[in-house]
Coordinates of C-alpha atoms and ligand atoms in Angstrom, one line a residue:
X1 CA -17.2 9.7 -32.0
X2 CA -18.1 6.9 -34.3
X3 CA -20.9 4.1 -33.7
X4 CA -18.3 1.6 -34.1
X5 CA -18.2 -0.7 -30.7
X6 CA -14.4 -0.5 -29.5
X7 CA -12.4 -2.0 -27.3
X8 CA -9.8 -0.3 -25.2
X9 CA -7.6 -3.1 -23.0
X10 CA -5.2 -1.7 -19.9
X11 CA -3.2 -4.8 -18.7
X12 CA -0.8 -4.5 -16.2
X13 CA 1.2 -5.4 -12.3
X14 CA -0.4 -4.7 -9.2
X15 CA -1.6 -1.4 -8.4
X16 CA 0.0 -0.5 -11.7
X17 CA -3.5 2.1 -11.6
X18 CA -5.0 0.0 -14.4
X19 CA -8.5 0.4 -12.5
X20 CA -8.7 4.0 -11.8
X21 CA -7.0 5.1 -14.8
X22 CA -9.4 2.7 -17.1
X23 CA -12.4 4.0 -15.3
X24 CA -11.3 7.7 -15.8
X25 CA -10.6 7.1 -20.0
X26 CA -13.9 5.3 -19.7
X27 CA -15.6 8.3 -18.6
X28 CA -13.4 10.4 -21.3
X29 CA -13.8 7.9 -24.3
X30 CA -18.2 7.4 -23.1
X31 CA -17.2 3.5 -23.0
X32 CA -18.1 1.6 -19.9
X33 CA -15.3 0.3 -18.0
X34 CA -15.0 -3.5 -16.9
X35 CA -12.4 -4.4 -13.9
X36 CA -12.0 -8.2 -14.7
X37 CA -9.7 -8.1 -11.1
X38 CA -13.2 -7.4 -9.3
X39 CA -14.2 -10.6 -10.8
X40 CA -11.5 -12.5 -9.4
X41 CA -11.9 -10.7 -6.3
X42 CA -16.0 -11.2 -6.3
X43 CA -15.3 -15.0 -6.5
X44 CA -12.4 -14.9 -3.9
X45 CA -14.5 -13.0 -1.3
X46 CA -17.1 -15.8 -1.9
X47 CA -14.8 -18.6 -1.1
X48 CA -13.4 -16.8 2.1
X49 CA -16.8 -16.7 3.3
X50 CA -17.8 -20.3 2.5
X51 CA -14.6 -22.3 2.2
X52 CA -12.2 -21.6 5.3
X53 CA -8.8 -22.4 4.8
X54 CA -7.5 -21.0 1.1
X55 CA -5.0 -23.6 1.0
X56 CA -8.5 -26.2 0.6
X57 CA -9.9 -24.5 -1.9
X58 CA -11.0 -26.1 -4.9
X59 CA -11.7 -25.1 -8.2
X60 CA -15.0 -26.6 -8.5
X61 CA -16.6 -25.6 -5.3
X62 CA -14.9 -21.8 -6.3
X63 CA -16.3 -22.0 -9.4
X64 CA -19.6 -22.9 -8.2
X65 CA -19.3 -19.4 -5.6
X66 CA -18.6 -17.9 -8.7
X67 CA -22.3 -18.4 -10.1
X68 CA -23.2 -16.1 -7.1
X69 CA -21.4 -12.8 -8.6
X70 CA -23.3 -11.1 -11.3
X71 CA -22.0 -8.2 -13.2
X72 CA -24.3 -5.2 -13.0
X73 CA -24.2 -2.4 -15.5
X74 CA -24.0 0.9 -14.0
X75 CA -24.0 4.7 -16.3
X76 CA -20.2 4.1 -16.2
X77 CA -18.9 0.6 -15.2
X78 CA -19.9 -2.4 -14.6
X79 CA -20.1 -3.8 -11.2
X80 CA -19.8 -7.1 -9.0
X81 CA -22.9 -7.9 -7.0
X82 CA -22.7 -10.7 -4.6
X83 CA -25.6 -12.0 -4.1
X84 CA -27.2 -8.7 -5.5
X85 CA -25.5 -7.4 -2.4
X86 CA -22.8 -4.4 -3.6
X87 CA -19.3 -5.7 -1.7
X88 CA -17.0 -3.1 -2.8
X89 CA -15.1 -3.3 0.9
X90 CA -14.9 -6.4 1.1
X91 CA -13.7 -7.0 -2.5
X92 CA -10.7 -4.4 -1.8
X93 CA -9.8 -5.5 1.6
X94 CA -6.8 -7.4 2.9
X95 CA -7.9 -10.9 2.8
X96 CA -9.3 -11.3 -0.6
X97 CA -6.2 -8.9 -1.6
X98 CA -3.8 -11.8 0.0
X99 CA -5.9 -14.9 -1.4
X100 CA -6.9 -13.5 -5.0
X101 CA -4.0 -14.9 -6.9
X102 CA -5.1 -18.3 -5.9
X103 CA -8.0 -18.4 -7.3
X104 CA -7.0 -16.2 -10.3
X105 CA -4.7 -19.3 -11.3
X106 CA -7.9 -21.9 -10.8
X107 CA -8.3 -22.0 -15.1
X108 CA -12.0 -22.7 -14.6
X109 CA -12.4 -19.8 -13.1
X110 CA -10.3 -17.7 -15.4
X111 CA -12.4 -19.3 -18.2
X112 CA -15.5 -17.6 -16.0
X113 CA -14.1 -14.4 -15.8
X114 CA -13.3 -14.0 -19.5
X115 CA -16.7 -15.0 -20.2
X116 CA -18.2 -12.6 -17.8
X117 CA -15.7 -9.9 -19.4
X118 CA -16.7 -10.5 -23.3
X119 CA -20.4 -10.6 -22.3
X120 CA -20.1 -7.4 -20.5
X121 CA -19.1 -5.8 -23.9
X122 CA -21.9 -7.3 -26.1
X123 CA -23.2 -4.1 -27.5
X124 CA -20.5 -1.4 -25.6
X125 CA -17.5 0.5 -26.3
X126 CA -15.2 -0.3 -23.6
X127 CA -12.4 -0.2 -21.2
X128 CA -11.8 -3.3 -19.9
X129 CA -8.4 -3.6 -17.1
X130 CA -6.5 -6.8 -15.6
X131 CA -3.5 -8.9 -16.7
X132 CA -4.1 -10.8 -20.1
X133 CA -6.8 -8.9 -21.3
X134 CA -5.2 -8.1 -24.6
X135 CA -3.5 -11.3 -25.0
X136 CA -6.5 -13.6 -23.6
X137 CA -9.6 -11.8 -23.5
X138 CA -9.3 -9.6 -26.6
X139 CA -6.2 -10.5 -28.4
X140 CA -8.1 -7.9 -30.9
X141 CA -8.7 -4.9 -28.9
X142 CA -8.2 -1.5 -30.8
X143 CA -5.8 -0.3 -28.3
X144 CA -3.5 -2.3 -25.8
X145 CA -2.2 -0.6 -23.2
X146 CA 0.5 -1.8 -20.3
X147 CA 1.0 0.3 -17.8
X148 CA 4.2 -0.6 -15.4
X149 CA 6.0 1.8 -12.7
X150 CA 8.1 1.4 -10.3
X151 CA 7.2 -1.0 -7.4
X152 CA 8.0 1.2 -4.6
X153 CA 6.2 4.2 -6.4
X154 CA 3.4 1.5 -7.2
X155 CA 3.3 1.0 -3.2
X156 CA 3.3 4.3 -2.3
X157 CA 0.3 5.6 -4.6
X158 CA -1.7 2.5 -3.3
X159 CA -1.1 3.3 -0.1
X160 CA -2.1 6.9 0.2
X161 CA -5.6 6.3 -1.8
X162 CA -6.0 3.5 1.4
X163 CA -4.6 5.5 4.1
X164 CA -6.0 8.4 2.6
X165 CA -2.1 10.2 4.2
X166 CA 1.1 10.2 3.1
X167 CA 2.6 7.1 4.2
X168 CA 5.7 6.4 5.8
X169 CA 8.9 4.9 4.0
X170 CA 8.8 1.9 6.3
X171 CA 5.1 1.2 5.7
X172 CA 6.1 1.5 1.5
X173 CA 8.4 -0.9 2.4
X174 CA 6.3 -3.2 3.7
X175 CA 4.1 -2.8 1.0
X176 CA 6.4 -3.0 -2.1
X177 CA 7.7 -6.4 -0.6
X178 CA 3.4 -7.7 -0.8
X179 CA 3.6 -5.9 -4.3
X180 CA 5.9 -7.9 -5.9
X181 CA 5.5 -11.5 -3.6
X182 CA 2.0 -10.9 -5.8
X183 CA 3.7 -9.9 -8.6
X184 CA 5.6 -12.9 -8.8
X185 CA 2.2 -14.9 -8.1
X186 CA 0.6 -13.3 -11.2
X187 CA 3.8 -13.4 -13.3
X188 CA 2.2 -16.2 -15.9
X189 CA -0.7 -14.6 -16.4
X190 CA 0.3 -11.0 -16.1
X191 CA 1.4 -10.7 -20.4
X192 CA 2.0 -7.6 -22.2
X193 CA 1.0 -8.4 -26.0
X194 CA 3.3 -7.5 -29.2
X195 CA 1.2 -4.9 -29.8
X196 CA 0.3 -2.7 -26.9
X197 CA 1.7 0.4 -26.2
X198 CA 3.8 0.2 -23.0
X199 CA 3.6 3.0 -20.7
X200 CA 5.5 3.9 -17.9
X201 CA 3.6 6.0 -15.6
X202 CA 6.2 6.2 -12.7
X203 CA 6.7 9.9 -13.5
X204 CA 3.7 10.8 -14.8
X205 CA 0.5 12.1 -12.8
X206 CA -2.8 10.4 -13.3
X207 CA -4.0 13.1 -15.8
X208 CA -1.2 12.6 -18.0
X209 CA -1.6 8.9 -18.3
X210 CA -5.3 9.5 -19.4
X211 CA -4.6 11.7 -21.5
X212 CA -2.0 9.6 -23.5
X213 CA -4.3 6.5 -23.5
X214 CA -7.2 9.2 -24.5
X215 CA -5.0 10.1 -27.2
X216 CA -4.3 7.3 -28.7
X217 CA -8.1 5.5 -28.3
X218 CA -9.5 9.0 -30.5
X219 CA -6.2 7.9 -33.1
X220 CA -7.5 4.6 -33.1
X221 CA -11.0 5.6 -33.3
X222 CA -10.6 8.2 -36.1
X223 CA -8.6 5.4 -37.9
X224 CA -5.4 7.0 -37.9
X225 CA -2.7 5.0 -36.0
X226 CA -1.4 5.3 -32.3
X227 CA 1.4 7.3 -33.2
X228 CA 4.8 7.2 -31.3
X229 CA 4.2 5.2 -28.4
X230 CA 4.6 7.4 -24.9
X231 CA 7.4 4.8 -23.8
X232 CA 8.5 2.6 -26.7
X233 CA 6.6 -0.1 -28.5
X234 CA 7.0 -3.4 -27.6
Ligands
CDP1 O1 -5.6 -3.6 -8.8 P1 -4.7 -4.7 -8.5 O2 -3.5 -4.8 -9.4 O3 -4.3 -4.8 -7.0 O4 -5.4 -6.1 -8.7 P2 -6.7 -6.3 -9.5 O5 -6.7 -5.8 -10.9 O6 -7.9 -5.9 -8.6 O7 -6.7 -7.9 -9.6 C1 -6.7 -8.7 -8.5 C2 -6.0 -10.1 -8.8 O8 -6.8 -10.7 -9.8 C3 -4.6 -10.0 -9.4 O9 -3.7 -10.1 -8.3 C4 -4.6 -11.3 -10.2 O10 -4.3 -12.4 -9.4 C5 -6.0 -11.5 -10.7 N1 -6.2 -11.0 -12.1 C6 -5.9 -11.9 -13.1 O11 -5.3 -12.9 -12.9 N2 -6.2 -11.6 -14.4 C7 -6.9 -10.5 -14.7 N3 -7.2 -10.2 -15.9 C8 -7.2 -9.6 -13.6 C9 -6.9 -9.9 -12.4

């Protein structure tokens, strides 16, 4: 591996598995992995706790919550603290799931996030996941990455890691329809750049879509190029 500081950006839908995948190529590659979602999620957690009603929010009083969520490096990621308090639940849970995309399209707090994010990887090689990471954050990442599958296989992955069962096909259902009703809330920010590689992982298992972002990231890192892309250029 060289010494030289990469970055590797995995943008993507909802429950696309841009998190767990860029935490698992994080732990491949040695880079720490950044979920700039969490961040959004940190701050919308805040303002449910503080603010009431999400339809009152406002950007300032969010973005003054925000000031209240630090991001704490860890041996492999980095990680929200509210407070100093770890809020990992609460973060993932229904509410801030439903209310998130409000706040993500507040551009002050955007502007926080992306701060956060590019301070994070001051001094690190890493993995950074979320929706205009490679077009926003880093439009000169190493290695772009968009990963799409299908919604309803999208809603049925997410809900066996929650359920922790197989899940029935009226509950993926129900799910697929809050999938893409948040799709369609995240649709301007959500950007796949020129130059990532686009992956669909709707047939592929988990390993296999770490490997091929693996792959490419030692390419990229022994200076070759990425080579055919898994699923097409864009
Ligand atoms: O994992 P999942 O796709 O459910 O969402 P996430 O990555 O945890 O992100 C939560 C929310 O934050 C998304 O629904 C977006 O509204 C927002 N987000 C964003 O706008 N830009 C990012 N770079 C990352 C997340």
């Amino acid at each position: 591996m060289s010494e030289r500081r990469m970055v590797v950006a995995i943008d993507g839908p909802a429950a696309s598995g841009k998190s767990s995948t860029a935490q698992w190529v994080a732990d491949r590659l040695r880079f720490l992995h950044v979920d700039s979602g969490a961040l959004y999620r940190a701050a919308t957690a805040l303002a449910l706790r503080e603010l009431g009603a999400a339809d009152t929010w406002d950007e300032i009083r969010v973005l003054e919550l925000a000031s209240d969520v630090t991001l704490v490096p860890g041996t492999t990621s980095f990680e929200p603290r509210l407070r100093g308090a770890s809020a990992e639940d609460e973060i993932r849970g229904a509410d801030v799931t439903k209310c998130v995309s409000r706040v993500a399209q507040m551009p002050a707090v955007r502007r926080w996030v992306n701060e956060q994010v590019r301070r994070a990887a001051v001094g690190h090689s890493v993995v950074v996941d979320g929706r205009d990471i490679g077009t926003v954050v880093f439009p000169d990442a190493d290695l772009k990455i968009f990963l799409v599958a299908d919604p309803w296989e999208r809603a049925r992955r997410r809900l066996t890691q929650r359920l922790g069962r197989r899940p029935a096909d009226t509950e993926i259902a129900e799910e697929t329809e809050r999938l893409v009703q948040r799709d369609a809330k995240d649709a301007t920010q959500t950007v796949q750049a020129r130059d990532a590689v686009l992956l669909d992982t709707t047939y592929l298992t988990q390993a296999e879509q770490v490997e091929r972002i693996v792959a490419l990231a030692r390419a990229v890192e022994r200076g070759g190029s990425r080579g055919p892309s898994p699923a097409g250029d864009a």
